[in-house]
PDB file of C-alpha atoms in Angstrom:
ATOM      1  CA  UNK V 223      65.665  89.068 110.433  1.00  0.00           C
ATOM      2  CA  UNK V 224      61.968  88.750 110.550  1.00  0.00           C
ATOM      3  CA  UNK V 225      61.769  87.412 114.387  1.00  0.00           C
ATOM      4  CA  UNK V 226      64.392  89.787 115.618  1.00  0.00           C
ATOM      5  CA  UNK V 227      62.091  92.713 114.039  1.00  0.00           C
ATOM      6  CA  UNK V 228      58.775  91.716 115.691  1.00  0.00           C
ATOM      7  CA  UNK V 229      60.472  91.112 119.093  1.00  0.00           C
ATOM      8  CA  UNK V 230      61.520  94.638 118.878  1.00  0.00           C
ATOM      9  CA  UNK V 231      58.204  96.288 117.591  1.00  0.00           C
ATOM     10  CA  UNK V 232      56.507  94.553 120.247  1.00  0.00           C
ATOM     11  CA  UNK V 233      58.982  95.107 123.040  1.00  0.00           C
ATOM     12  CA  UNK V 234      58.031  98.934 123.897  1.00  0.00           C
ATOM     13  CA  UNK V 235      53.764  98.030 123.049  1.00  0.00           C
ATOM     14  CA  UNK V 236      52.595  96.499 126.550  1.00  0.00           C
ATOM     15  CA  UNK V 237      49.203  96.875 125.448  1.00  0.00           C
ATOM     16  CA  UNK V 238      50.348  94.553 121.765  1.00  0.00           C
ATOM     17  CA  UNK V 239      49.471  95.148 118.276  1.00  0.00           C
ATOM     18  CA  UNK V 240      47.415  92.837 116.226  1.00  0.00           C
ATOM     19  CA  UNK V 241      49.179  91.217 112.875  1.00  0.00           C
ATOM     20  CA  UNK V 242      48.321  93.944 110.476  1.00  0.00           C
ATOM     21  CA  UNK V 243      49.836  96.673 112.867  1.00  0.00           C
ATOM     22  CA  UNK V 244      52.935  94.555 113.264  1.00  0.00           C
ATOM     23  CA  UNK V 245      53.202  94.634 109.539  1.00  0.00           C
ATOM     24  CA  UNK V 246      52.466  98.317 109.273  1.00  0.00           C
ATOM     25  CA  UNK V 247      55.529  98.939 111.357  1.00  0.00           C
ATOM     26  CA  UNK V 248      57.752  96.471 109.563  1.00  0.00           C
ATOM     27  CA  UNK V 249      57.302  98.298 106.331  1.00  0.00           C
ATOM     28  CA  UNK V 250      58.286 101.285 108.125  1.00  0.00           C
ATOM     29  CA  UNK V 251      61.544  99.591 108.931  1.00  0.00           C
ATOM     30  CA  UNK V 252      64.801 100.368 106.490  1.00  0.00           C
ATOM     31  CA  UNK V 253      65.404  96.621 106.183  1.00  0.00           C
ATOM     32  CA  UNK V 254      62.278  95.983 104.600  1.00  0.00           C
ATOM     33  CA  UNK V 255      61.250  99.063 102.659  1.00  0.00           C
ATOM     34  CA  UNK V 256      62.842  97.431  99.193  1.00  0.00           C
ATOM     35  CA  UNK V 257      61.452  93.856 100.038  1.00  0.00           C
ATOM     36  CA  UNK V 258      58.641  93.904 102.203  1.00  0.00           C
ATOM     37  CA  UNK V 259      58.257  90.250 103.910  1.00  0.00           C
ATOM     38  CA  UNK V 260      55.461  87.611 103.004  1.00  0.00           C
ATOM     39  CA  UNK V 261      52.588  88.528 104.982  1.00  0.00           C
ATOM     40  CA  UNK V 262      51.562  85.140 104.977  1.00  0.00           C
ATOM     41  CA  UNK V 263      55.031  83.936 106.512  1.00  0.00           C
ATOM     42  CA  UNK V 264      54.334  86.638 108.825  1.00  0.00           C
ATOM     43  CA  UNK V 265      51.351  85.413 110.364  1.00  0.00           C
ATOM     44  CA  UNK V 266      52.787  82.279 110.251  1.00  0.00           C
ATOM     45  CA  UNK V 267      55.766  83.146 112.190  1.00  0.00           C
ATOM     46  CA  UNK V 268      53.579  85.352 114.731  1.00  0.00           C
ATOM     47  CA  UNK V 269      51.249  82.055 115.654  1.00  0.00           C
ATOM     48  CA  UNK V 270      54.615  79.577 115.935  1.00  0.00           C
ATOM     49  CA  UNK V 271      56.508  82.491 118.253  1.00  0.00           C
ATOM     50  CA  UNK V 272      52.695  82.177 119.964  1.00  0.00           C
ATOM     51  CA  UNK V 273      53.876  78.622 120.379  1.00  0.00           C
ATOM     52  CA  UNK V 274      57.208  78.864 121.322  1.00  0.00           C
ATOM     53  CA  UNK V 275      56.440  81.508 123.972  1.00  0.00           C
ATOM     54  CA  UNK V 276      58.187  84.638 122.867  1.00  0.00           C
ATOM     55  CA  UNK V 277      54.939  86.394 122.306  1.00  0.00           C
ATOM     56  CA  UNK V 278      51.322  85.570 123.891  1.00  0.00           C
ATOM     57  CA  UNK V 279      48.343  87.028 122.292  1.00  0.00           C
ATOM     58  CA  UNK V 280      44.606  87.250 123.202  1.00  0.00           C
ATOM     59  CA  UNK V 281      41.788  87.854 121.003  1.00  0.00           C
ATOM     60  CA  UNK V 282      39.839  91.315 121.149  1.00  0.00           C
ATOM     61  CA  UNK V 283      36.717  92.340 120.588  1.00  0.00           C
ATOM     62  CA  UNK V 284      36.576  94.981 117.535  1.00  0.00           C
ATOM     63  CA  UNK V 285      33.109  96.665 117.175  1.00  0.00           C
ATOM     64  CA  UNK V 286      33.902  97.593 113.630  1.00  0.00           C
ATOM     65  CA  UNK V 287      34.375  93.743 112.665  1.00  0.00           C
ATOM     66  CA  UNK V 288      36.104  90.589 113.419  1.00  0.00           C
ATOM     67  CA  UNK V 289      37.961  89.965 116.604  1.00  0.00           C
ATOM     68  CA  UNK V 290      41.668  90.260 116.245  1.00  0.00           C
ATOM     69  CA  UNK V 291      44.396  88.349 117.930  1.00  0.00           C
ATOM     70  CA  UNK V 292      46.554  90.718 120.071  1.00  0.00           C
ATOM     71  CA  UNK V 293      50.130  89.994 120.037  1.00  0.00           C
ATOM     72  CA  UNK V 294      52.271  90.916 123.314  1.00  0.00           C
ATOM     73  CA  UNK V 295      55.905  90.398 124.100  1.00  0.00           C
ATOM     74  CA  UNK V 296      56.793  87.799 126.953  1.00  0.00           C
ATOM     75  CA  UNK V 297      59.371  87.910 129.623  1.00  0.00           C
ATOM     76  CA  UNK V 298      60.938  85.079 127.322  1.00  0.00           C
ATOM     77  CA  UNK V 299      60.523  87.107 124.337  1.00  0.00           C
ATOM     78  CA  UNK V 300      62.700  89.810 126.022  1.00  0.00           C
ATOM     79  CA  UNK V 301      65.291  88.040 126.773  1.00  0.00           C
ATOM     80  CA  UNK V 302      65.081  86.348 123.174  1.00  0.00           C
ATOM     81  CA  UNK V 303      65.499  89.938 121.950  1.00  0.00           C
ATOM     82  CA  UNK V 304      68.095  90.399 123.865  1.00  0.00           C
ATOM     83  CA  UNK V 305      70.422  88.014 122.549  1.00  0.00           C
ATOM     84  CA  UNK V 306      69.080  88.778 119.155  1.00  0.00           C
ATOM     85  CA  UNK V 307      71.002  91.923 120.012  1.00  0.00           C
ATOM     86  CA  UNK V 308      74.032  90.590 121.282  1.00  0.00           C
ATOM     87  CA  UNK V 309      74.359  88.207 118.119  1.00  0.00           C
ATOM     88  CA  UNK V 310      73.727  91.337 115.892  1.00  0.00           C
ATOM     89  CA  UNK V 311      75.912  93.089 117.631  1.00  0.00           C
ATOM     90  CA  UNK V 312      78.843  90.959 117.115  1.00  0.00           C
ATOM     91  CA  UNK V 313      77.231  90.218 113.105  1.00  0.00           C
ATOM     92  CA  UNK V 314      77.777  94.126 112.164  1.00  0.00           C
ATOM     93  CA  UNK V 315      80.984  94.199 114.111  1.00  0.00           C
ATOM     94  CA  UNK V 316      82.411  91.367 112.038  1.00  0.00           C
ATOM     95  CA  UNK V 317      80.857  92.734 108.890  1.00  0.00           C
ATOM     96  CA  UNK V 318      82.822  95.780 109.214  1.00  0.00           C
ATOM     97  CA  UNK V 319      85.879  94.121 109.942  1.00  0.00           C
ATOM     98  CA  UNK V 320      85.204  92.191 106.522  1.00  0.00           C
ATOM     99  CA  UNK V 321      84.202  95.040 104.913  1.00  0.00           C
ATOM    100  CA  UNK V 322      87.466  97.475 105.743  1.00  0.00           C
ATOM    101  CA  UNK V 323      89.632  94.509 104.795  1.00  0.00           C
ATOM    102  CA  UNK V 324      87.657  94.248 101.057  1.00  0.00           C
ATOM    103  CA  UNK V 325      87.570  97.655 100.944  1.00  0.00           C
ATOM    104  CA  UNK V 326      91.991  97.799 101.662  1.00  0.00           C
ATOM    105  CA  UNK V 327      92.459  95.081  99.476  1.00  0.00           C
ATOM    106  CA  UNK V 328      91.148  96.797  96.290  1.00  0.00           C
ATOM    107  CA  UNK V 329      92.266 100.144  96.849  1.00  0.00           C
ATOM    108  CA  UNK V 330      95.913  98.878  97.080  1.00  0.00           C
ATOM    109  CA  UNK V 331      94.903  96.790  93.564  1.00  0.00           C
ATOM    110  CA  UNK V 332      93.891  99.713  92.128  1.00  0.00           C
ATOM    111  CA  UNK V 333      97.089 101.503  92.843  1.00  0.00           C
ATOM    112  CA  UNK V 334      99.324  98.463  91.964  1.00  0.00           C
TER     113      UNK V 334
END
């Protein structure tokens, strides 16, 4: 779910965020308030989406220390994010179709 997240951070930031702002709005995210990700795998995954072409970055200068890699969403990574969304989509769908039929099956045990 980690990909899927970043994509969508990124997607409405044209000018990008750096890695630590990306993970300053993933912990602002429901899905990972209980169990933040491994920032480690994050930067990780950020520098292999690099790679893949989802996301492009550039390095900028930073006056108060070290330059920092910029992370912006491509025209691929759009359209990656957008059938992230249509396979979610159709995930939670399917969940609640799983999730009425559990939830029928042990009400009518609990009457039997």
């Amino acid at each position: 779910m980690l990909r899927p997240a970043i994509l969508a951070i990124l997607c409405d930031r044209a000018e990008g965020l750096h890695g630590y702002a990306v993970e300053q709005k993933l912990q602002t995210l429901k899905f990972f308030r209980d169990q933040p990700p491994d920032y480690t795998g994050l930067y990780r995954l950020l520098k292999r989406m690099e790679s893949e072409e989802p996301l492009s970055s550039t390095k900028s200068d930073s006056h108060a220390g070290p330059c920092k890699r910029v992370y912006r969403l491509t025209d691929r990574g759009r359209r990656c994010l957008s059938r992230w969304l249509d396979s979610l989509t159709k995930y939670q769908k399917m969940l609640e179709d799983l999730l009425a039929r559990a939830k029928e099956t042990v009400e009518i045990s609990e009457t039997s």
